[in-house]
mmCIF file of C-alpha atoms in Angstrom:
data_model
loop_
_atom_site.group_PDB
_atom_site.id
_atom_site.type_symbol
_atom_site.label_atom_id
_atom_site.label_comp_id
_atom_site.label_asym_id
_atom_site.label_seq_id
_atom_site.Cartn_x
_atom_site.Cartn_y
_atom_site.Cartn_z
ATOM 1 C CA MET A 1 -40.805 3.705 -3.970
ATOM 2 C CA ILE A 2 -40.092 5.712 -1.123
ATOM 3 C CA GLU A 3 -36.710 7.475 -0.997
ATOM 4 C CA ILE A 4 -34.337 8.869 1.972
ATOM 5 C CA LYS A 5 -35.181 12.491 0.233
ATOM 6 C CA HIS A 6 -38.873 11.983 0.760
ATOM 7 C CA LEU A 7 -38.434 11.088 4.339
ATOM 8 C CA ARG A 8 -36.360 13.914 4.896
ATOM 9 C CA THR A 9 -38.826 16.306 3.278
ATOM 10 C CA LEU A 10 -41.557 15.012 5.476
ATOM 11 C CA GLN A 11 -39.329 15.894 8.600
ATOM 12 C CA ALA A 12 -38.685 19.226 7.232
ATOM 13 C CA LEU A 13 -42.439 19.607 6.921
ATOM 14 C CA LYS A 14 -43.298 18.640 10.263
ATOM 15 C CA ASN A 15 -40.596 20.722 11.929
ATOM 16 C CA SER A 16 -41.381 23.700 9.976
ATOM 17 C CA GLY A 17 -45.193 23.755 9.405
ATOM 18 C CA SER A 18 -45.532 24.760 5.892
ATOM 19 C CA LEU A 19 -44.134 24.098 2.576
ATOM 20 C CA SER A 20 -42.608 27.529 2.360
ATOM 21 C CA SER A 21 -40.486 26.974 5.312
ATOM 22 C CA ALA A 22 -39.661 23.424 4.631
ATOM 23 C CA ALA A 23 -38.476 24.580 1.294
ATOM 24 C CA ILE A 24 -35.858 26.970 3.204
ATOM 25 C CA GLN A 25 -34.709 24.344 5.291
ATOM 26 C CA LEU A 26 -33.759 22.090 2.520
ATOM 27 C CA HIS A 27 -32.319 24.766 0.401
ATOM 28 C CA GLN A 28 -34.744 24.283 -2.401
ATOM 29 C CA THR A 29 -37.639 25.978 -3.822
ATOM 30 C CA GLN A 30 -41.334 25.809 -2.798
ATOM 31 C CA SER A 31 -42.510 24.469 -6.154
ATOM 32 C CA ALA A 32 -39.883 21.980 -6.137
ATOM 33 C CA ILE A 33 -40.895 20.581 -2.831
ATOM 34 C CA SER A 34 -44.663 20.803 -4.019
ATOM 35 C CA HIS A 35 -43.646 18.917 -7.061
ATOM 36 C CA GLN A 36 -41.925 16.240 -5.259
ATOM 37 C CA PHE A 37 -44.749 15.778 -2.992
ATOM 38 C CA ASN A 38 -47.491 15.599 -5.972
ATOM 39 C CA GLU A 39 -45.239 13.055 -7.628
ATOM 40 C CA LEU A 40 -44.967 10.837 -4.438
ATOM 41 C CA GLU A 41 -48.730 10.960 -3.389
ATOM 42 C CA LYS A 42 -49.366 10.256 -7.178
ATOM 43 C CA ARG A 43 -47.153 7.037 -7.086
ATOM 44 C CA LEU A 44 -48.526 6.072 -3.730
ATOM 45 C CA GLY A 45 -52.170 6.314 -4.463
ATOM 46 C CA PHE A 46 -52.986 8.703 -1.409
ATOM 47 C CA LYS A 47 -52.681 11.977 -0.044
ATOM 48 C CA LEU A 48 -49.825 12.842 2.790
ATOM 49 C CA PHE A 49 -50.845 16.033 4.291
ATOM 50 C CA ILE A 50 -53.910 18.458 3.911
ATOM 51 C CA ARG A 51 -52.779 21.753 1.779
ATOM 52 C CA LYS A 52 -53.789 25.183 3.022
ATOM 53 C CA THR A 53 -53.375 24.293 6.486
ATOM 54 C CA ASN A 54 -51.402 26.129 8.955
ATOM 55 C CA PRO A 55 -49.503 24.442 10.272
ATOM 56 C CA VAL A 56 -49.714 21.576 7.827
ATOM 57 C CA LYS A 57 -51.873 18.454 9.202
ATOM 58 C CA PHE A 58 -50.773 15.086 8.330
ATOM 59 C CA THR A 59 -53.243 12.477 7.070
ATOM 60 C CA ILE A 60 -53.252 9.079 8.550
ATOM 61 C CA GLN A 61 -50.855 7.701 5.908
ATOM 62 C CA GLY A 62 -48.492 10.738 6.007
ATOM 63 C CA LYS A 63 -48.264 10.163 9.936
ATOM 64 C CA ILE A 64 -47.308 6.412 9.488
ATOM 65 C CA LEU A 65 -44.624 7.578 6.972
ATOM 66 C CA LEU A 66 -43.664 10.330 9.305
ATOM 67 C CA LYS A 67 -43.266 7.870 12.087
ATOM 68 C CA LEU A 68 -40.902 5.780 9.870
ATOM 69 C CA SER A 69 -38.814 8.739 8.961
ATOM 70 C CA LYS A 70 -38.250 9.354 12.667
ATOM 71 C CA GLU A 71 -37.015 5.657 13.120
ATOM 72 C CA ILE A 72 -35.088 5.294 10.007
ATOM 73 C CA LEU A 73 -33.308 8.976 9.456
ATOM 74 C CA PRO A 74 -31.271 8.670 12.690
ATOM 75 C CA LYS A 75 -30.307 5.325 11.628
ATOM 76 C CA ILE A 76 -28.882 6.040 8.286
ATOM 77 C CA ASP A 77 -27.268 9.640 9.667
ATOM 78 C CA LYS A 78 -25.577 7.173 12.042
ATOM 79 C CA ALA A 79 -24.358 4.730 9.654
ATOM 80 C CA ILE A 80 -23.145 7.553 7.361
ATOM 81 C CA LYS A 81 -21.248 9.016 10.494
ATOM 82 C CA ASN A 82 -19.576 5.704 11.221
ATOM 83 C CA CYS A 83 -18.518 5.162 7.723
ATOM 84 C CA LYS A 84 -16.478 8.829 7.713
ATOM 85 C CA TYR A 85 -14.901 7.618 11.055
ATOM 86 C CA THR A 86 -14.434 4.203 11.317
ATOM 87 C CA HIS A 87 -11.177 3.078 9.548
ATOM 88 C CA GLN A 88 -9.849 -0.334 8.384
ATOM 89 C CA THR A 89 -8.136 -2.616 11.119
ATOM 90 C CA VAL A 90 -6.138 -4.927 8.719
ATOM 91 C CA ILE A 91 -4.293 -3.761 5.886
ATOM 92 C CA LYS A 92 -3.378 -6.225 3.164
ATOM 93 C CA LEU A 93 0.002 -5.420 1.670
ATOM 94 C CA ALA A 94 1.837 -7.002 -1.148
ATOM 95 C CA ILE A 95 5.107 -5.845 -3.147
ATOM 96 C CA GLU A 96 6.524 -6.262 -6.467
ATOM 97 C CA CYS A 97 9.449 -4.440 -5.728
ATOM 98 C CA HIS A 98 10.975 -7.522 -3.831
ATOM 99 C CA SER A 99 14.188 -5.749 -2.495
ATOM 100 C CA CYS A 100 11.895 -3.216 -0.868
ATOM 101 C CA ILE A 101 11.221 -5.673 2.382
ATOM 102 C CA HIS A 102 14.823 -4.498 3.676
ATOM 103 C CA TRP A 103 13.564 -1.027 4.456
ATOM 104 C CA LEU A 104 9.967 -1.719 4.314
ATOM 105 C CA THR A 105 10.147 -4.142 7.673
ATOM 106 C CA PRO A 106 11.474 -1.371 9.787
ATOM 107 C CA ALA A 107 8.959 0.944 8.413
ATOM 108 C CA LEU A 108 6.296 -1.348 9.431
ATOM 109 C CA LYS A 109 7.313 -1.507 13.055
ATOM 110 C CA ILE A 110 7.373 2.237 13.245
ATOM 111 C CA PHE A 111 3.721 2.423 11.828
ATOM 112 C CA HIS A 112 2.496 -0.310 14.308
ATOM 113 C CA LYS A 113 4.015 1.683 17.199
ATOM 114 C CA ASN A 114 1.588 4.520 16.243
ATOM 115 C CA TRP A 115 -1.045 2.555 15.060
ATOM 116 C CA PRO A 116 -1.257 -0.517 17.302
ATOM 117 C CA LYS A 117 -4.713 -1.660 16.389
ATOM 118 C CA VAL A 118 -4.113 -1.752 12.772
ATOM 119 C CA GLU A 119 -2.610 -5.376 11.758
ATOM 120 C CA ILE A 120 -0.553 -5.723 8.700
ATOM 121 C CA ASP A 121 -1.370 -8.760 6.540
ATOM 122 C CA PHE A 122 1.987 -9.059 4.555
ATOM 123 C CA TYR A 123 1.987 -10.756 1.278
ATOM 124 C CA SER A 124 5.315 -11.331 -0.274
ATOM 125 C CA ASP A 125 5.347 -14.098 -3.267
ATOM 126 C CA MET A 126 7.609 -13.623 -6.333
ATOM 127 C CA ILE A 127 5.553 -15.969 -8.311
ATOM 128 C CA PHE A 128 2.385 -13.930 -8.377
ATOM 129 C CA SER A 129 1.307 -10.482 -9.801
ATOM 130 C CA PRO A 130 -0.486 -8.767 -6.986
ATOM 131 C CA GLN A 131 -2.085 -5.838 -8.777
ATOM 132 C CA PRO A 132 -4.956 -7.954 -10.119
ATOM 133 C CA SER A 133 -5.453 -9.262 -6.623
ATOM 134 C CA LEU A 134 -5.673 -5.549 -5.565
ATOM 135 C CA GLN A 135 -8.114 -5.110 -8.515
ATOM 136 C CA GLN A 136 -10.226 -7.967 -7.115
ATOM 137 C CA GLY A 137 -10.288 -6.581 -3.324
ATOM 138 C CA LYS A 138 -8.068 -9.247 -2.115
ATOM 139 C CA LEU A 139 -5.392 -6.753 -1.346
ATOM 140 C CA ASP A 140 -5.420 -2.868 -0.027
ATOM 141 C CA ILE A 141 -1.957 -1.899 -1.061
ATOM 142 C CA VAL A 142 0.415 -2.933 -3.517
ATOM 143 C CA LEU A 143 4.039 -1.300 -3.693
ATOM 144 C CA THR A 144 5.184 -1.423 -7.374
ATOM 145 C CA SER A 145 6.943 0.403 -10.063
ATOM 146 C CA GLU A 146 4.794 -0.983 -12.810
ATOM 147 C CA VAL A 147 1.629 1.484 -13.612
ATOM 148 C CA LEU A 148 -0.957 -0.886 -15.443
ATOM 149 C CA PRO A 149 -2.842 1.058 -18.130
ATOM 150 C CA LYS A 150 -6.416 1.592 -18.164
ATOM 151 C CA ASN A 151 -7.446 0.150 -14.609
ATOM 152 C CA ASP A 152 -9.362 1.095 -11.504
ATOM 153 C CA LEU A 153 -6.360 1.813 -9.434
ATOM 154 C CA ILE A 154 -4.383 5.028 -8.122
ATOM 155 C CA TYR A 155 -0.892 5.170 -7.914
ATOM 156 C CA ILE A 156 0.577 7.485 -5.408
ATOM 157 C CA PRO A 157 4.274 8.144 -6.008
ATOM 158 C CA MET A 158 6.837 7.476 -3.025
ATOM 159 C CA PHE A 159 10.242 8.001 -4.782
ATOM 160 C CA ASP A 160 12.673 7.255 -7.438
ATOM 161 C CA PHE A 161 15.345 4.962 -7.472
ATOM 162 C CA GLU A 162 18.250 4.014 -9.757
ATOM 163 C CA VAL A 163 18.675 0.184 -10.883
ATOM 164 C CA ARG A 164 22.677 -0.295 -10.884
ATOM 165 C CA LEU A 165 24.867 -3.393 -12.376
ATOM 166 C CA ILE A 166 26.237 -5.332 -9.202
ATOM 167 C CA LEU A 167 29.647 -6.578 -9.825
ATOM 168 C CA SER A 168 32.402 -8.315 -7.781
ATOM 169 C CA PRO A 169 35.305 -5.847 -7.367
ATOM 170 C CA SER A 170 37.554 -8.121 -9.568
ATOM 171 C CA HIS A 171 35.015 -8.558 -12.169
ATOM 172 C CA PRO A 172 36.726 -7.029 -15.692
ATOM 173 C CA LEU A 173 33.723 -4.717 -15.837
ATOM 174 C CA ALA A 174 34.342 -3.142 -12.588
ATOM 175 C CA ASN A 175 37.180 -0.873 -13.573
ATOM 176 C CA LYS A 176 35.561 0.016 -16.943
ATOM 177 C CA GLU A 177 35.849 3.707 -17.424
ATOM 178 C CA LYS A 178 33.303 4.132 -20.115
ATOM 179 C CA LYS A 179 29.631 3.524 -19.462
ATOM 180 C CA ILE A 180 28.256 -0.220 -19.377
ATOM 181 C CA ILE A 181 26.414 -1.229 -22.661
ATOM 182 C CA PRO A 182 24.131 -3.895 -23.515
ATOM 183 C CA GLU A 183 26.905 -5.531 -25.554
ATOM 184 C CA ASP A 184 29.073 -5.701 -22.242
ATOM 185 C CA LEU A 185 26.770 -8.624 -20.771
ATOM 186 C CA ILE A 186 26.408 -10.771 -23.705
ATOM 187 C CA SER A 187 28.617 -13.619 -22.191
ATOM 188 C CA GLU A 188 27.541 -12.929 -18.641
ATOM 189 C CA THR A 189 25.652 -15.027 -16.027
ATOM 190 C CA LEU A 190 22.869 -12.343 -14.949
ATOM 191 C CA MET A 191 21.305 -13.577 -11.625
ATOM 192 C CA THR A 192 17.661 -12.231 -10.962
ATOM 193 C CA TYR A 193 14.630 -12.776 -8.817
ATOM 194 C CA PRO A 194 12.560 -15.475 -10.251
ATOM 195 C CA VAL A 195 9.956 -13.386 -11.716
ATOM 196 C CA GLU A 196 8.500 -13.225 -15.343
ATOM 197 C CA ARG A 197 11.458 -11.781 -17.549
ATOM 198 C CA HIS A 198 9.287 -8.760 -18.755
ATOM 199 C CA ARG A 199 9.292 -7.544 -15.213
ATOM 200 C CA LEU A 200 12.818 -7.334 -15.036
ATOM 201 C CA ASP A 201 13.973 -3.757 -15.430
ATOM 202 C CA ILE A 202 17.334 -4.671 -16.869
ATOM 203 C CA TRP A 203 15.890 -6.693 -19.281
ATOM 204 C CA LYS A 204 12.907 -4.353 -20.358
ATOM 205 C CA PHE A 205 14.876 -1.225 -20.466
ATOM 206 C CA PHE A 206 18.574 -2.270 -21.266
ATOM 207 C CA LEU A 207 19.037 -5.687 -22.671
ATOM 208 C CA GLN A 208 15.728 -6.538 -24.525
ATOM 209 C CA PRO A 209 15.755 -3.189 -26.675
ATOM 210 C CA ALA A 210 19.668 -4.086 -27.828
ATOM 211 C CA GLY A 211 18.559 -7.908 -28.611
ATOM 212 C CA ILE A 212 21.242 -8.954 -25.982
ATOM 213 C CA ILE A 213 20.330 -12.278 -24.432
ATOM 214 C CA PRO A 214 22.786 -13.181 -21.451
ATOM 215 C CA ILE A 215 22.591 -16.353 -19.433
ATOM 216 C CA PHE A 216 20.021 -16.104 -16.854
ATOM 217 C CA LYS A 217 20.181 -17.653 -13.315
ATOM 218 C CA ASN A 218 17.011 -17.386 -10.813
ATOM 219 C CA VAL A 219 17.871 -16.708 -7.220
ATOM 220 C CA ASN A 220 15.216 -16.017 -4.902
ATOM 221 C CA ASN A 221 17.041 -14.092 -1.866
ATOM 222 C CA THR A 222 18.548 -10.692 -2.080
ATOM 223 C CA SER A 223 21.313 -11.460 0.520
ATOM 224 C CA LEU A 224 22.321 -14.815 -1.660
ATOM 225 C CA LEU A 225 22.197 -12.558 -5.002
ATOM 226 C CA ILE A 226 25.031 -10.232 -3.381
ATOM 227 C CA GLN A 227 26.846 -13.142 -1.968
ATOM 228 C CA MET A 228 26.857 -14.851 -5.181
ATOM 229 C CA VAL A 229 28.034 -11.953 -7.070
ATOM 230 C CA SER A 230 30.907 -11.053 -4.563
ATOM 231 C CA ALA A 231 31.940 -14.689 -4.926
ATOM 232 C CA LYS A 232 32.116 -14.187 -8.704
ATOM 233 C CA MET A 233 29.398 -16.355 -9.625
ATOM 234 C CA GLY A 234 27.567 -13.933 -11.766
ATOM 235 C CA ILE A 235 26.375 -10.387 -12.093
ATOM 236 C CA THR A 236 22.957 -8.741 -10.969
ATOM 237 C CA ALA A 237 21.010 -5.521 -11.157
ATOM 238 C CA LEU A 238 19.364 -4.085 -7.660
ATOM 239 C CA PRO A 239 18.257 -0.789 -6.575
ATOM 240 C CA HIS A 240 21.360 1.244 -5.349
ATOM 241 C CA TRP A 241 20.139 1.751 -1.930
ATOM 242 C CA ILE A 242 20.114 -1.828 -1.414
ATOM 243 C CA VAL A 243 24.027 -2.391 -1.770
ATOM 244 C CA ASP A 244 25.390 0.701 -0.190
ATOM 245 C CA ASN A 245 26.744 -1.107 2.783
ATOM 246 C CA PHE A 246 27.834 -4.254 0.925
ATOM 247 C CA GLU A 247 29.836 -1.605 -1.338
ATOM 248 C CA LYS A 248 31.502 0.234 1.468
ATOM 249 C CA GLN A 249 32.784 -3.104 2.446
ATOM 250 C CA ASN A 250 34.390 -3.790 -1.020
ATOM 251 C CA LEU A 251 32.389 -7.036 -1.506
ATOM 252 C CA ILE A 252 30.671 -5.605 -4.366
ATOM 253 C CA VAL A 253 31.180 -2.822 -6.752
ATOM 254 C CA THR A 254 28.151 -0.884 -8.620
ATOM 255 C CA LYS A 255 27.959 0.618 -12.127
ATOM 256 C CA LYS A 256 25.343 2.563 -14.131
ATOM 257 C CA LEU A 257 23.714 0.755 -16.776
ATOM 258 C CA GLY A 258 23.977 2.780 -19.762
ATOM 259 C CA GLN A 259 22.602 6.446 -19.105
ATOM 260 C CA GLY A 260 20.826 5.336 -15.941
ATOM 261 C CA ILE A 261 17.967 3.216 -15.205
ATOM 262 C CA TRP A 262 15.760 5.236 -12.967
ATOM 263 C CA LYS A 263 12.365 3.951 -11.763
ATOM 264 C CA ARG A 264 9.507 5.193 -9.698
ATOM 265 C CA LEU A 265 8.034 3.206 -6.652
ATOM 266 C CA TYR A 266 4.212 3.610 -6.068
ATOM 267 C CA ALA A 267 1.760 2.530 -3.701
ATOM 268 C CA ALA A 268 -1.117 1.454 -5.657
ATOM 269 C CA ILE A 269 -4.907 1.436 -3.922
ATOM 270 C CA ARG A 270 -8.180 1.008 -5.621
ATOM 271 C CA TYR A 271 -9.839 4.134 -6.928
ATOM 272 C CA GLY A 272 -12.456 5.131 -4.300
ATOM 273 C CA GLU A 273 -10.388 4.289 -1.454
ATOM 274 C CA GLN A 274 -7.669 7.242 -1.250
ATOM 275 C CA LYS A 275 -9.684 9.093 1.407
ATOM 276 C CA GLU A 276 -9.444 6.259 3.566
ATOM 277 C CA LEU A 277 -7.585 7.529 6.742
ATOM 278 C CA THR A 278 -5.917 4.332 7.815
ATOM 279 C CA LEU A 279 -4.391 3.813 4.200
ATOM 280 C CA GLN A 280 -3.447 7.439 3.983
ATOM 281 C CA ASN A 281 -1.456 7.440 7.406
ATOM 282 C CA PHE A 282 0.199 3.934 6.556
ATOM 283 C CA ILE A 283 1.500 4.997 2.856
ATOM 284 C CA PHE A 284 2.685 8.419 4.478
ATOM 285 C CA SER A 285 4.247 6.546 7.528
ATOM 286 C CA ILE A 286 6.291 4.254 4.947
ATOM 287 C CA CYS A 287 7.045 6.947 2.434
ATOM 288 C CA SER A 288 8.317 9.160 5.152
ATOM 289 C CA HIS A 289 10.646 6.456 6.491
ATOM 290 C CA ALA A 290 12.134 5.609 3.183
ATOM 291 C CA ASN A 291 12.834 9.201 2.163
ATOM 292 C CA THR A 292 14.539 9.669 5.479
ATOM 293 C CA HIS A 293 16.780 6.745 5.765
ATOM 294 C CA LEU A 294 17.454 5.203 1.875
ATOM 295 C CA LYS A 295 20.254 6.677 0.156
ATOM 296 C CA PHE A 296 20.448 7.019 -3.710
ATOM 297 C CA ILE A 297 16.797 7.876 -4.221
ATOM 298 C CA ARG A 298 15.155 11.094 -5.355
ATOM 299 C CA ARG A 299 12.362 12.497 -3.292
ATOM 300 C CA ILE A 300 9.731 13.531 -5.436
ATOM 301 C CA LEU A 301 6.739 16.063 -4.631
ATOM 302 C CA GLN A 302 4.010 14.486 -2.830
ATOM 303 C CA PRO A 303 0.535 14.759 -3.713
ATOM 304 C CA SER A 304 -2.490 16.152 -2.290
ATOM 305 C CA PHE A 305 -3.325 12.491 -1.159
ATOM 306 C CA PHE A 306 -1.340 13.141 2.113
ATOM 307 C CA LYS A 307 -3.233 16.464 3.059
ATOM 308 C CA ASN A 308 -5.229 14.566 5.949
ATOM 309 C CA PHE A 309 -2.157 12.615 7.465
ATOM 310 C CA LYS A 310 -1.733 11.717 10.810
ATOM 311 C CA TYR A 311 1.874 10.730 11.761
#
């Protein structure tokens, strides 16, 4: 029945001494203030102040509510101020780009050095899809290349990366001059992370549209994937940046898939939390690290999300 605006109006009336002055203080018209009090007094069943007195005189009931406003309003203002300047101390993070862990680990160390009071609670489980957990409030940030339609999440773009075919140098396709086509993989053993097939880029964007189904084999470790490819136990598809050092050592060869499969990595957060300073700084920090240290990625124009960053 009593709203915060009523308490603020009572305070303004007490401080200014008249309806007209209170209206100026509150940036409202005198008639609006008068109407507000008339409605409130009608609902309460008693008068709050005596009209046409200068300065205004409050009734006993008005003085009681005025005392309440003096007690409540400072607490409300303090709470609002704390909401603006108190930041998260724990960030619950999960990734859907499983190979991202290789550049994310050093990025987390750099962020923690600059923000030592913020704890990173990291979730890495290939068998679960983290975006629903983000929507439910169980996570704070998810690194993903998949944008879910019609949801309450915001996707902050970080960078674009290419998914390449990874082969042993002695594989017959390693020296193929023409582009790799889906039919080239029909009899191959394709080693992938143990995730649902529809989440695999090489399947979704390259093989499935052509109706090509190779032999699938699950491997849950990136380093093991590369070693197995090098040992001619199969082929795989990974972001280009992750295999750069292995390619320089001639352990593997990378090939473009068709016209090229390019994906965009996002940091997903819940709508309404895009102004949370800790999250802004965290995302900016890891994004800056990736764009500085990763090869074979495309930088993209960063959104105004980062305008208040502190790095």
